[in-house]
Each structure stands twice: as structure tokens, then as C-alpha cells.
PDB file of C-alpha atoms in Angstrom:
ATOM      1  CA  UNK A   2       3.113 -15.041   7.229  1.00 59.00           C
ATOM      2  CA  UNK A   3       4.418 -15.567  10.749  1.00 67.00           C
ATOM      3  CA  UNK A   4       3.941 -12.793  13.242  1.00 77.00           C
ATOM      4  CA  UNK A   5       7.243 -11.103  14.007  1.00 80.00           C
ATOM      5  CA  UNK A   6       7.504  -9.661  17.488  1.00 85.00           C
ATOM      6  CA  UNK A   7       8.759  -6.205  16.666  1.00 87.00           C
ATOM      7  CA  UNK A   8       8.724  -3.328  19.133  1.00 89.00           C
ATOM      8  CA  UNK A   9       5.657  -1.888  17.426  1.00 90.00           C
ATOM      9  CA  UNK A  10       3.769  -5.175  17.682  1.00 91.00           C
ATOM     10  CA  UNK A  11       4.684  -5.397  21.362  1.00 91.00           C
ATOM     11  CA  UNK A  12       3.472  -1.837  21.922  1.00 91.00           C
ATOM     12  CA  UNK A  13       0.125  -2.670  20.344  1.00 91.00           C
ATOM     13  CA  UNK A  14      -0.154  -5.872  22.367  1.00 91.00           C
ATOM     14  CA  UNK A  15       0.741  -4.061  25.572  1.00 90.00           C
ATOM     15  CA  UNK A  16      -1.922  -1.423  24.913  1.00 91.00           C
ATOM     16  CA  UNK A  17      -4.512  -4.112  24.271  1.00 91.00           C
ATOM     17  CA  UNK A  18      -3.388  -6.088  27.311  1.00 90.00           C
ATOM     18  CA  UNK A  19      -3.929  -3.205  29.722  1.00 88.00           C
ATOM     19  CA  UNK A  20      -7.559  -4.215  29.842  1.00 85.00           C
ATOM     20  CA  UNK A  21      -8.068  -7.329  27.725  1.00 83.00           C
ATOM     21  CA  UNK A  22     -11.854  -7.049  27.812  1.00 83.00           C
ATOM     22  CA  UNK A  23     -11.843  -3.451  26.625  1.00 86.00           C
ATOM     23  CA  UNK A  24     -12.345  -2.594  22.995  1.00 90.00           C
ATOM     24  CA  UNK A  25     -10.080  -0.002  21.423  1.00 90.00           C
ATOM     25  CA  UNK A  26     -10.567   1.776  18.132  1.00 90.00           C
ATOM     26  CA  UNK A  27      -7.743   2.576  15.783  1.00 87.00           C
ATOM     27  CA  UNK A  28      -6.972   6.140  16.744  1.00 86.00           C
ATOM     28  CA  UNK A  29      -7.267   5.426  20.467  1.00 88.00           C
ATOM     29  CA  UNK A  30      -4.791   2.614  20.020  1.00 89.00           C
ATOM     30  CA  UNK A  31      -2.454   4.886  18.075  1.00 88.00           C
ATOM     31  CA  UNK A  32      -2.579   7.466  20.851  1.00 87.00           C
ATOM     32  CA  UNK A  33      -1.902   4.857  23.531  1.00 89.00           C
ATOM     33  CA  UNK A  34       1.005   3.332  21.662  1.00 90.00           C
ATOM     34  CA  UNK A  35       2.380   6.522  20.143  1.00 88.00           C
ATOM     35  CA  UNK A  36       2.352   4.872  16.731  1.00 89.00           C
ATOM     36  CA  UNK A  37       0.939   6.440  13.613  1.00 86.00           C
ATOM     37  CA  UNK A  38      -2.308   4.854  12.388  1.00 86.00           C
ATOM     38  CA  UNK A  39      -0.447   3.865   9.239  1.00 87.00           C
ATOM     39  CA  UNK A  40       1.900   1.763  11.370  1.00 89.00           C
ATOM     40  CA  UNK A  41      -0.683   0.374  13.745  1.00 90.00           C
ATOM     41  CA  UNK A  42      -3.199  -0.653  11.088  1.00 90.00           C
ATOM     42  CA  UNK A  43      -1.130  -3.377   9.338  1.00 90.00           C
ATOM     43  CA  UNK A  44      -0.137  -4.714  12.764  1.00 92.00           C
ATOM     44  CA  UNK A  45      -3.771  -4.993  13.786  1.00 91.00           C
ATOM     45  CA  UNK A  46      -4.544  -6.725  10.513  1.00 90.00           C
ATOM     46  CA  UNK A  47      -1.764  -9.247  11.118  1.00 90.00           C
ATOM     47  CA  UNK A  48      -2.897  -9.863  14.677  1.00 91.00           C
ATOM     48  CA  UNK A  49      -6.424 -10.349  13.445  1.00 90.00           C
ATOM     49  CA  UNK A  50      -5.253 -12.695  10.749  1.00 88.00           C
ATOM     50  CA  UNK A  51      -3.380 -14.739  13.356  1.00 88.00           C
ATOM     51  CA  UNK A  52      -6.506 -14.885  15.493  1.00 89.00           C
ATOM     52  CA  UNK A  53      -5.102 -12.878  18.383  1.00 91.00           C
ATOM     53  CA  UNK A  54      -7.500  -9.996  17.881  1.00 92.00           C
ATOM     54  CA  UNK A  55     -11.103  -9.653  16.781  1.00 92.00           C
ATOM     55  CA  UNK A  56     -12.694  -6.541  15.419  1.00 91.00           C
ATOM     56  CA  UNK A  57     -16.137  -5.220  14.728  1.00 92.00           C
ATOM     57  CA  UNK A  58     -17.726  -2.108  13.322  1.00 91.00           C
ATOM     58  CA  UNK A  59     -19.364   0.146  15.823  1.00 88.00           C
ATOM     59  CA  UNK A  60     -23.104  -0.119  15.510  1.00 86.00           C
ATOM     60  CA  UNK A  61     -24.061   3.518  15.105  1.00 84.00           C
ATOM     61  CA  UNK A  62     -25.743   5.614  12.489  1.00 83.00           C
ATOM     62  CA  UNK A  63     -23.022   7.970  11.222  1.00 81.00           C
ATOM     63  CA  UNK A  64     -25.541  10.664  10.338  1.00 82.00           C
ATOM     64  CA  UNK A  65     -27.184  10.601  13.740  1.00 84.00           C
ATOM     65  CA  UNK A  66     -23.852  10.406  15.520  1.00 82.00           C
ATOM     66  CA  UNK A  67     -22.217  13.030  13.339  1.00 83.00           C
ATOM     67  CA  UNK A  68     -19.094  10.937  12.849  1.00 85.00           C
ATOM     68  CA  UNK A  69     -18.105   7.822  10.937  1.00 86.00           C
ATOM     69  CA  UNK A  70     -18.423   4.443  12.595  1.00 88.00           C
ATOM     70  CA  UNK A  71     -15.308   3.226  14.378  1.00 90.00           C
ATOM     71  CA  UNK A  72     -13.740  -0.154  14.105  1.00 91.00           C
ATOM     72  CA  UNK A  73     -13.163  -1.659  17.535  1.00 93.00           C
ATOM     73  CA  UNK A  74     -10.410  -4.169  18.290  1.00 93.00           C
ATOM     74  CA  UNK A  75     -10.228  -6.561  21.217  1.00 92.00           C
ATOM     75  CA  UNK A  76      -7.955  -9.412  22.191  1.00 92.00           C
ATOM     76  CA  UNK A  77      -9.414 -12.890  21.933  1.00 91.00           C
ATOM     77  CA  UNK A  78      -9.032 -15.269  24.870  1.00 89.00           C
ATOM     78  CA  UNK A  79      -6.274 -17.209  23.149  1.00 90.00           C
ATOM     79  CA  UNK A  80      -4.750 -14.008  21.851  1.00 88.00           C
ATOM     80  CA  UNK A  81      -4.603 -12.511  25.332  1.00 90.00           C
ATOM     81  CA  UNK A  82      -2.707 -15.541  26.642  1.00 90.00           C
ATOM     82  CA  UNK A  83      -0.294 -15.501  23.714  1.00 89.00           C
ATOM     83  CA  UNK A  84       0.150 -11.749  23.953  1.00 89.00           C
ATOM     84  CA  UNK A  85       0.942 -11.956  27.682  1.00 89.00           C
ATOM     85  CA  UNK A  86       3.528 -14.619  26.965  1.00 90.00           C
ATOM     86  CA  UNK A  87       5.047 -12.578  24.147  1.00 88.00           C
ATOM     87  CA  UNK A  88       5.184  -9.352  26.154  1.00 88.00           C
ATOM     88  CA  UNK A  89       6.609 -11.141  29.200  1.00 88.00           C
ATOM     89  CA  UNK A  90       9.199 -12.850  26.988  1.00 86.00           C
ATOM     90  CA  UNK A  91      10.167  -9.520  25.455  1.00 84.00           C
ATOM     91  CA  UNK A  92      10.494  -7.970  28.905  1.00 81.00           C
ATOM     92  CA  UNK A  93      12.719 -10.807  30.046  1.00 81.00           C
ATOM     93  CA  UNK A  94      14.758 -10.493  26.867  1.00 76.00           C
ATOM     94  CA  UNK A  95      15.088  -6.725  27.269  1.00 73.00           C
ATOM     95  CA  UNK A  96      16.052  -7.094  30.918  1.00 71.00           C
ATOM     96  CA  UNK A  97      18.603  -9.735  30.015  1.00 71.00           C
ATOM     97  CA  UNK A  98      20.021  -7.580  27.239  1.00 72.00           C
ATOM     98  CA  UNK A  99      20.196  -4.563  29.539  1.00 69.00           C
ATOM     99  CA  UNK A 100      21.933  -6.597  32.219  1.00 69.00           C
ATOM    100  CA  UNK A 101      24.364  -8.000  29.655  1.00 72.00           C
ATOM    101  CA  UNK A 102      24.980  -4.463  28.440  1.00 70.00           C
ATOM    102  CA  UNK A 103      25.619  -3.257  31.950  1.00 66.00           C
ATOM    103  CA  UNK A 104      27.915  -6.192  32.607  1.00 70.00           C
ATOM    104  CA  UNK A 105      29.754  -5.412  29.381  1.00 68.00           C
ATOM    105  CA  UNK A 106      30.175  -1.773  30.381  1.00 62.00           C
ATOM    106  CA  UNK A 107      31.357  -2.812  33.840  1.00 56.00           C
ATOM    107  CA  UNK A 108      33.828  -5.257  32.312  1.00 51.00           C
ATOM    108  CA  UNK A 109      35.209  -2.747  29.829  1.00 50.00           C
ATOM    109  CA  UNK A 110      35.457   0.025  32.457  1.00 43.00           C
TER     110      UNK A 110
ATOM    111  CA  UNK B  20      76.779  23.701 -50.544  1.00 52.00           C
ATOM    112  CA  UNK B  21      73.309  22.963 -51.650  1.00 55.00           C
ATOM    113  CA  UNK B  22      70.634  23.552 -49.089  1.00 56.00           C
ATOM    114  CA  UNK B  23      68.786  20.563 -47.785  1.00 61.00           C
ATOM    115  CA  UNK B  24      65.416  20.553 -49.359  1.00 56.00           C
ATOM    116  CA  UNK B  25      62.810  18.963 -47.162  1.00 57.00           C
ATOM    117  CA  UNK B  26      61.032  16.055 -48.617  1.00 56.00           C
ATOM    118  CA  UNK B  27      57.958  17.208 -50.422  1.00 54.00           C
ATOM    119  CA  UNK B  28      54.686  16.632 -48.697  1.00 51.00           C
ATOM    120  CA  UNK B  29      52.572  13.896 -50.072  1.00 56.00           C
ATOM    121  CA  UNK B  30      50.239  15.012 -52.711  1.00 58.00           C
ATOM    122  CA  UNK B  31      46.871  16.080 -51.357  1.00 65.00           C
ATOM    123  CA  UNK B  32      45.180  13.671 -53.714  1.00 67.00           C
ATOM    124  CA  UNK B  33      47.175  10.854 -52.191  1.00 71.00           C
ATOM    125  CA  UNK B  34      46.204  11.933 -48.654  1.00 67.00           C
ATOM    126  CA  UNK B  35      42.621  12.166 -49.702  1.00 67.00           C
ATOM    127  CA  UNK B  36      42.746   8.755 -51.280  1.00 68.00           C
ATOM    128  CA  UNK B  37      44.283   7.329 -48.155  1.00 72.00           C
ATOM    129  CA  UNK B  38      41.822   8.838 -45.648  1.00 74.00           C
ATOM    130  CA  UNK B  39      38.739   9.188 -47.715  1.00 70.00           C
ATOM    131  CA  UNK B  40      37.578   5.635 -47.435  1.00 71.00           C
ATOM    132  CA  UNK B  41      37.855   5.192 -43.654  1.00 74.00           C
ATOM    133  CA  UNK B  42      36.331   8.592 -42.957  1.00 76.00           C
ATOM    134  CA  UNK B  43      33.496   7.902 -45.311  1.00 74.00           C
ATOM    135  CA  UNK B  44      32.991   4.491 -43.794  1.00 74.00           C
ATOM    136  CA  UNK B  45      32.928   5.877 -40.264  1.00 79.00           C
ATOM    137  CA  UNK B  46      30.635   8.742 -41.193  1.00 76.00           C
ATOM    138  CA  UNK B  47      28.298   6.402 -43.016  1.00 74.00           C
ATOM    139  CA  UNK B  48      28.224   4.022 -40.077  1.00 75.00           C
ATOM    140  CA  UNK B  49      27.467   6.881 -37.681  1.00 78.00           C
ATOM    141  CA  UNK B  50      24.752   8.114 -39.990  1.00 74.00           C
ATOM    142  CA  UNK B  51      23.205   4.660 -40.254  1.00 72.00           C
ATOM    143  CA  UNK B  52      23.363   4.052 -36.532  1.00 77.00           C
ATOM    144  CA  UNK B  53      21.867   7.441 -35.793  1.00 76.00           C
ATOM    145  CA  UNK B  54      19.196   6.928 -38.406  1.00 75.00           C
ATOM    146  CA  UNK B  55      18.292   3.511 -37.069  1.00 73.00           C
ATOM    147  CA  UNK B  56      18.255   4.870 -33.547  1.00 76.00           C
ATOM    148  CA  UNK B  57      15.984   7.700 -34.567  1.00 76.00           C
ATOM    149  CA  UNK B  58      13.735   5.392 -36.535  1.00 75.00           C
ATOM    150  CA  UNK B  59      13.490   2.999 -33.603  1.00 74.00           C
ATOM    151  CA  UNK B  60      12.758   5.852 -31.206  1.00 75.00           C
ATOM    152  CA  UNK B  61      10.161   7.162 -33.600  1.00 74.00           C
ATOM    153  CA  UNK B  62       8.622   3.717 -33.920  1.00 75.00           C
ATOM    154  CA  UNK B  63       8.693   3.213 -30.166  1.00 73.00           C
ATOM    155  CA  UNK B  64       7.170   6.598 -29.555  1.00 73.00           C
ATOM    156  CA  UNK B  65       4.539   6.105 -32.160  1.00 73.00           C
ATOM    157  CA  UNK B  66       3.850   2.709 -30.657  1.00 70.00           C
ATOM    158  CA  UNK B  67       3.608   4.400 -27.285  1.00 69.00           C
ATOM    159  CA  UNK B  68       1.226   6.985 -28.674  1.00 69.00           C
ATOM    160  CA  UNK B  69      -0.846   4.292 -30.309  1.00 73.00           C
ATOM    161  CA  UNK B  70      -0.880   2.173 -27.166  1.00 70.00           C
ATOM    162  CA  UNK B  71      -1.711   5.211 -25.031  1.00 68.00           C
ATOM    163  CA  UNK B  72      -4.573   6.000 -27.356  1.00 71.00           C
ATOM    164  CA  UNK B  73      -5.724   2.408 -27.176  1.00 72.00           C
ATOM    165  CA  UNK B  74      -5.540   2.484 -23.393  1.00 69.00           C
ATOM    166  CA  UNK B  75      -7.607   5.644 -23.253  1.00 65.00           C
ATOM    167  CA  UNK B  76     -10.109   4.081 -25.622  1.00 69.00           C
ATOM    168  CA  UNK B  77     -10.195   0.924 -23.531  1.00 67.00           C
ATOM    169  CA  UNK B  78     -10.628   2.891 -20.312  1.00 63.00           C
ATOM    170  CA  UNK B  79     -13.338   4.983 -21.919  1.00 63.00           C
ATOM    171  CA  UNK B  80     -15.237   1.903 -22.935  1.00 63.00           C
ATOM    172  CA  UNK B  81     -14.526  -0.433 -20.051  1.00 62.00           C
ATOM    173  CA  UNK B  82     -13.190   1.868 -17.298  1.00 60.00           C
ATOM    174  CA  UNK B  83     -16.516   2.420 -15.652  1.00 60.00           C
ATOM    175  CA  UNK B  84     -17.281  -1.287 -15.739  1.00 61.00           C
ATOM    176  CA  UNK B  85     -13.879  -2.130 -14.249  1.00 61.00           C
ATOM    177  CA  UNK B  86     -14.310   0.548 -11.604  1.00 60.00           C
ATOM    178  CA  UNK B  87     -17.728  -0.860 -10.798  1.00 61.00           C
ATOM    179  CA  UNK B  88     -16.221  -4.331 -10.541  1.00 60.00           C
ATOM    180  CA  UNK B  89     -13.673  -3.091  -8.028  1.00 58.00           C
ATOM    181  CA  UNK B  90     -16.337  -1.152  -6.197  1.00 56.00           C
ATOM    182  CA  UNK B  91     -14.977   2.251  -7.126  1.00 55.00           C
ATOM    183  CA  UNK B  92     -17.024   4.852  -8.873  1.00 50.00           C
ATOM    184  CA  UNK B  93     -14.845   7.455 -10.461  1.00 51.00           C
ATOM    185  CA  UNK B  94     -17.368  10.233 -10.826  1.00 49.00           C
ATOM    186  CA  UNK B  95     -17.046  11.763  -7.392  1.00 47.00           C
ATOM    187  CA  UNK B  96     -18.613   8.812  -5.692  1.00 48.00           C
ATOM    188  CA  UNK B  97     -16.996   6.988  -2.814  1.00 48.00           C
ATOM    189  CA  UNK B  98     -17.566   3.468  -1.803  1.00 49.00           C
ATOM    190  CA  UNK B  99     -18.934   2.605   1.505  1.00 48.00           C
ATOM    191  CA  UNK B 100     -18.499  -0.386   3.750  1.00 47.00           C
ATOM    192  CA  UNK B 101     -21.395  -2.752   3.588  1.00 45.00           C
ATOM    193  CA  UNK B 102     -21.611  -2.454  -0.169  1.00 44.00           C
ATOM    194  CA  UNK B 103     -23.281  -0.081  -2.509  1.00 42.00           C
ATOM    195  CA  UNK B 104     -22.199   3.230  -3.826  1.00 42.00           C
ATOM    196  CA  UNK B 105     -23.283   6.453  -2.316  1.00 42.00           C
ATOM    197  CA  UNK B 106     -22.441   9.952  -3.341  1.00 38.00           C
ATOM    198  CA  UNK B 107     -19.630  11.524  -1.372  1.00 42.00           C
ATOM    199  CA  UNK B 108     -21.764  14.273   0.064  1.00 39.00           C
ATOM    200  CA  UNK B 109     -24.301  11.722   1.281  1.00 35.00           C
ATOM    201  CA  UNK B 110     -21.650   9.444   2.794  1.00 43.00           C
ATOM    202  CA  UNK B 111     -19.846  12.203   4.557  1.00 44.00           C
ATOM    203  CA  UNK B 112     -23.025  13.763   5.901  1.00 40.00           C
ATOM    204  CA  UNK B 113     -20.928  16.645   7.086  1.00 43.00           C
ATOM    205  CA  UNK B 114     -18.750  14.442   9.224  1.00 45.00           C
ATOM    206  CA  UNK B 115     -15.833  13.939   6.875  1.00 51.00           C
ATOM    207  CA  UNK B 116     -12.973  16.379   7.125  1.00 52.00           C
ATOM    208  CA  UNK B 117     -11.008  15.068   4.176  1.00 55.00           C
ATOM    209  CA  UNK B 118     -11.257  16.839   0.860  1.00 59.00           C
ATOM    210  CA  UNK B 119     -12.801  14.897  -1.974  1.00 61.00           C
ATOM    211  CA  UNK B 120      -9.419  14.608  -3.720  1.00 69.00           C
ATOM    212  CA  UNK B 121      -8.073  12.533  -0.873  1.00 74.00           C
ATOM    213  CA  UNK B 122     -11.117  10.326  -0.995  1.00 75.00           C
ATOM    214  CA  UNK B 123     -10.481   9.648  -4.609  1.00 78.00           C
ATOM    215  CA  UNK B 124      -6.893   8.744  -3.764  1.00 81.00           C
ATOM    216  CA  UNK B 125      -8.080   6.443  -0.983  1.00 82.00           C
ATOM    217  CA  UNK B 126     -10.629   4.831  -3.281  1.00 83.00           C
ATOM    218  CA  UNK B 127      -8.095   4.302  -6.029  1.00 84.00           C
ATOM    219  CA  UNK B 128      -5.548   2.864  -3.577  1.00 86.00           C
ATOM    220  CA  UNK B 129      -8.169   0.612  -2.051  1.00 86.00           C
ATOM    221  CA  UNK B 130      -8.896  -0.836  -5.467  1.00 86.00           C
ATOM    222  CA  UNK B 131      -5.633  -2.794  -5.309  1.00 87.00           C
ATOM    223  CA  UNK B 132      -6.844  -4.511  -2.141  1.00 88.00           C
ATOM    224  CA  UNK B 133      -9.353  -7.334  -1.945  1.00 87.00           C
ATOM    225  CA  UNK B 134     -12.813  -5.891  -2.338  1.00 84.00           C
ATOM    226  CA  UNK B 135     -14.199  -6.245   1.197  1.00 85.00           C
ATOM    227  CA  UNK B 136     -10.858  -5.445   2.791  1.00 87.00           C
ATOM    228  CA  UNK B 137     -10.570  -2.336   0.632  1.00 87.00           C
ATOM    229  CA  UNK B 138     -13.964  -1.152   1.761  1.00 87.00           C
ATOM    230  CA  UNK B 139     -13.002  -1.735   5.344  1.00 89.00           C
ATOM    231  CA  UNK B 140      -9.739   0.172   4.842  1.00 90.00           C
ATOM    232  CA  UNK B 141     -11.543   3.163   3.359  1.00 88.00           C
ATOM    233  CA  UNK B 142     -14.061   3.063   6.201  1.00 87.00           C
ATOM    234  CA  UNK B 143     -11.296   3.042   8.792  1.00 88.00           C
ATOM    235  CA  UNK B 144      -9.430   5.794   6.968  1.00 87.00           C
ATOM    236  CA  UNK B 145     -12.607   7.855   7.072  1.00 84.00           C
ATOM    237  CA  UNK B 146     -12.821   7.305  10.808  1.00 85.00           C
ATOM    238  CA  UNK B 147      -9.137   8.121  11.354  1.00 84.00           C
ATOM    239  CA  UNK B 148      -9.310  11.281   9.297  1.00 82.00           C
ATOM    240  CA  UNK B 149     -12.446  12.438  11.020  1.00 83.00           C
ATOM    241  CA  UNK B 150     -11.086  11.809  14.506  1.00 81.00           C
ATOM    242  CA  UNK B 151      -7.817  13.614  13.756  1.00 77.00           C
ATOM    243  CA  UNK B 152      -8.959  16.561  11.649  1.00 68.00           C
ATOM    244  CA  UNK B 153      -6.293  18.562   9.925  1.00 68.00           C
ATOM    245  CA  UNK B 154      -3.629  16.005  10.682  1.00 70.00           C
ATOM    246  CA  UNK B 155      -2.340  15.164   7.249  1.00 75.00           C
ATOM    247  CA  UNK B 156       0.194  12.750   8.754  1.00 80.00           C
ATOM    248  CA  UNK B 157      -2.615  10.317   9.503  1.00 81.00           C
ATOM    249  CA  UNK B 158      -3.730  10.187   5.916  1.00 82.00           C
ATOM    250  CA  UNK B 159      -0.177  10.175   4.626  1.00 83.00           C
ATOM    251  CA  UNK B 160       0.770   7.381   7.013  1.00 85.00           C
ATOM    252  CA  UNK B 161      -2.197   5.318   5.874  1.00 86.00           C
ATOM    253  CA  UNK B 162      -1.286   5.851   2.245  1.00 87.00           C
ATOM    254  CA  UNK B 163       2.377   5.012   2.850  1.00 88.00           C
ATOM    255  CA  UNK B 164       1.430   1.818   4.634  1.00 88.00           C
ATOM    256  CA  UNK B 165      -1.089   0.900   1.937  1.00 89.00           C
ATOM    257  CA  UNK B 166       1.268  -1.492   0.063  1.00 89.00           C
ATOM    258  CA  UNK B 167       2.046  -3.385   3.261  1.00 88.00           C
ATOM    259  CA  UNK B 168      -1.621  -3.376   4.201  1.00 89.00           C
ATOM    260  CA  UNK B 169      -2.587  -4.628   0.761  1.00 90.00           C
ATOM    261  CA  UNK B 170       0.015  -7.404   1.014  1.00 90.00           C
ATOM    262  CA  UNK B 171      -1.341  -8.490   4.413  1.00 88.00           C
ATOM    263  CA  UNK B 172      -4.885  -8.358   3.083  1.00 89.00           C
ATOM    264  CA  UNK B 173      -4.081 -10.360  -0.012  1.00 90.00           C
ATOM    265  CA  UNK B 174      -2.220 -12.891   2.074  1.00 88.00           C
ATOM    266  CA  UNK B 175      -5.284 -13.255   4.309  1.00 85.00           C
ATOM    267  CA  UNK B 176      -7.590 -13.446   1.313  1.00 85.00           C
ATOM    268  CA  UNK B 177      -5.487 -16.034  -0.492  1.00 87.00           C
ATOM    269  CA  UNK B 178      -5.109 -18.205   2.589  1.00 85.00           C
ATOM    270  CA  UNK B 179      -8.857 -17.957   3.171  1.00 83.00           C
ATOM    271  CA  UNK B 180      -9.494 -19.002  -0.418  1.00 84.00           C
ATOM    272  CA  UNK B 181      -7.040 -21.861  -0.031  1.00 84.00           C
ATOM    273  CA  UNK B 182      -8.830 -23.018   3.087  1.00 80.00           C
ATOM    274  CA  UNK B 183     -12.173 -22.823   1.324  1.00 80.00           C
ATOM    275  CA  UNK B 184     -10.723 -24.895  -1.471  1.00 76.00           C
ATOM    276  CA  UNK B 185      -9.730 -27.554   1.073  1.00 68.00           C
ATOM    277  CA  UNK B 186     -12.882 -27.748   3.182  1.00 60.00           C
ATOM    278  CA  UNK B 187     -12.252 -31.057   4.874  1.00 56.00           C
ATOM    279  CA  UNK B 188      -8.774 -30.231   5.959  1.00 52.00           C
ATOM    280  CA  UNK B 189      -9.287 -26.811   7.376  1.00 51.00           C
ATOM    281  CA  UNK B 190     -12.992 -26.632   8.123  1.00 52.00           C
ATOM    282  CA  UNK B 191     -12.389 -25.707  11.732  1.00 52.00           C
ATOM    283  CA  UNK B 192     -10.506 -22.592  10.798  1.00 52.00           C
ATOM    284  CA  UNK B 193     -12.861 -21.509   8.073  1.00 49.00           C
ATOM    285  CA  UNK B 194     -14.277 -18.051   8.378  1.00 51.00           C
ATOM    286  CA  UNK B 195     -12.010 -17.067  11.194  1.00 50.00           C
ATOM    287  CA  UNK B 196     -10.307 -14.379   9.234  1.00 49.00           C
ATOM    288  CA  UNK B 197     -12.882 -13.554   6.654  1.00 52.00           C
ATOM    289  CA  UNK B 198     -13.222  -9.821   6.244  1.00 53.00           C
ATOM    290  CA  UNK B 199     -16.319  -8.740   8.068  1.00 52.00           C
TER     291      UNK B 199
END
């Protein structure tokens, strides 16, 4: 199952790339990306399956903490490099498309 | 001048003889078709009733065992990551904001996922629901995305099993995407 670079995937990657060493849990990631957890979760699973992301359970006692343990996600070294390339490529593509669009509008006007 | 007498109508017996057979044939055919349809519906329904009864019987006998196999306990218990079954009130420890009904739904949905992945999904759902209390969209979103999630999980599980089946070829990648 190849990873498709959709806008949502790019949003998740961008949020993780802000600080590649930082670990984010699901809801934090949803808030940063503006995606619903139901959208972000399959993306994280795919990224993890592709080896771009690793995850771990938070090591806390839920009773002592008064909340359930979180699952933290972090980019791997290889994943960070690939994610940077993908995000940069998408930016270039978007810029190119925008410029083409502007040129098209200029030509038609 | 004699008045023109209209031709006499055909005798009613003749009309009856002419139309009786086709009408009878059509009516009989309709009756037979309807009867067969009703019999088949009756048979189907009775088969459905019988099969439903058999399913209930089967579930009554084996349901608990099947639920245990999938890691789901149906009697108000929820499953917990890391294995084992703990009662809902013990798991939640006052930190779960989701009603028990939703937990049952989550547990049932997670039973279509690979076992470890399902446990992980329920654990994450618990965390999501706790962190965003009262936001039903979170839970709804997770449930809506469950088929996609299950597909991704099964894909990961199957590819992991395939790699384990071919140890020499893919040993380097083994365990990379096992569900922790």
C-alpha cells in the first residue's frame, strides 16, 4: 500500500516536521493540523507502517495520573528526511500550480 | 319497408365458451404463481427463522468463547492494551468520559481488527475521548474511520505475516511494523 501524498498526509508531516525530535500524541497532532482524530489516525498508521514514524505508549500509571496513557508519535531519522523532501516537493508543486494559475488568469484577462 | 333488425348478439353460452378457457387459464396461472411465491416466501422466512434461531443458539454456546478469542468480553468488560480483561469501572478509574455504551461499540468495532492493533485502537480512542470530553465528533470520527483503519491494520498484519513466512528474504525488515 503505497503512501499517497494527500493534503492531509502533508499536514501531518508538516506538524511532525516542526520539531522532528519532539513527540506528539494523537489529539495534539489533530489540533496542530486541524484534522479530526478519525482522519489523522489512519494516516499515522500508514506512516508508521512505511517506517516514517515510530510510536510508543506513554509510560504512566493511568490511575495515578488520572487520565489514560497517550500514544506518542515521532518521525524516524529516515522518515524526517523523506518527509522534508515530500513537503518541499509539495510546496514547489503548489507554487508552480499557483504560478501557472496566475499566468492562466493573466493570459485570459 | 321492413325495419332493419340488428344482428342478434351471440349467445351468452357461446361467449362463455369462447372466453372461459383463457380466463380460467390466466386465473389459474396467477393463482399458481402467487401460491408458489407465497410458499417460497414462507419457506424462506421459516428458513430465516430457523437460521436465526440456530445463530442465537450458536452465539449462546460459543459467543463467549469467540468473544474471548477476539479479546472482547461482552458482559460490560472492556479490553485493555497489554492484554487481559479488566472491568470497565476498574479500567476507567474515573478518567474515562465515554459512556459504557460507546465502549461496547468501540470494543465490538475493534474486534474486526487484528488483535493487538484493535487493543491499541481502543486504547487510543480512550485517550482521545478523555482528552476531548463531550466532543462526540472525536468518537464519531474514529468510528467512521474504523473501516479504513482496519484495512490499514490488516494490510500491515498480513505483510508482517508474509515477511515472517519468508525469514531469509526479509529478515532485515522483520519486526519493524509489528504492533507494539
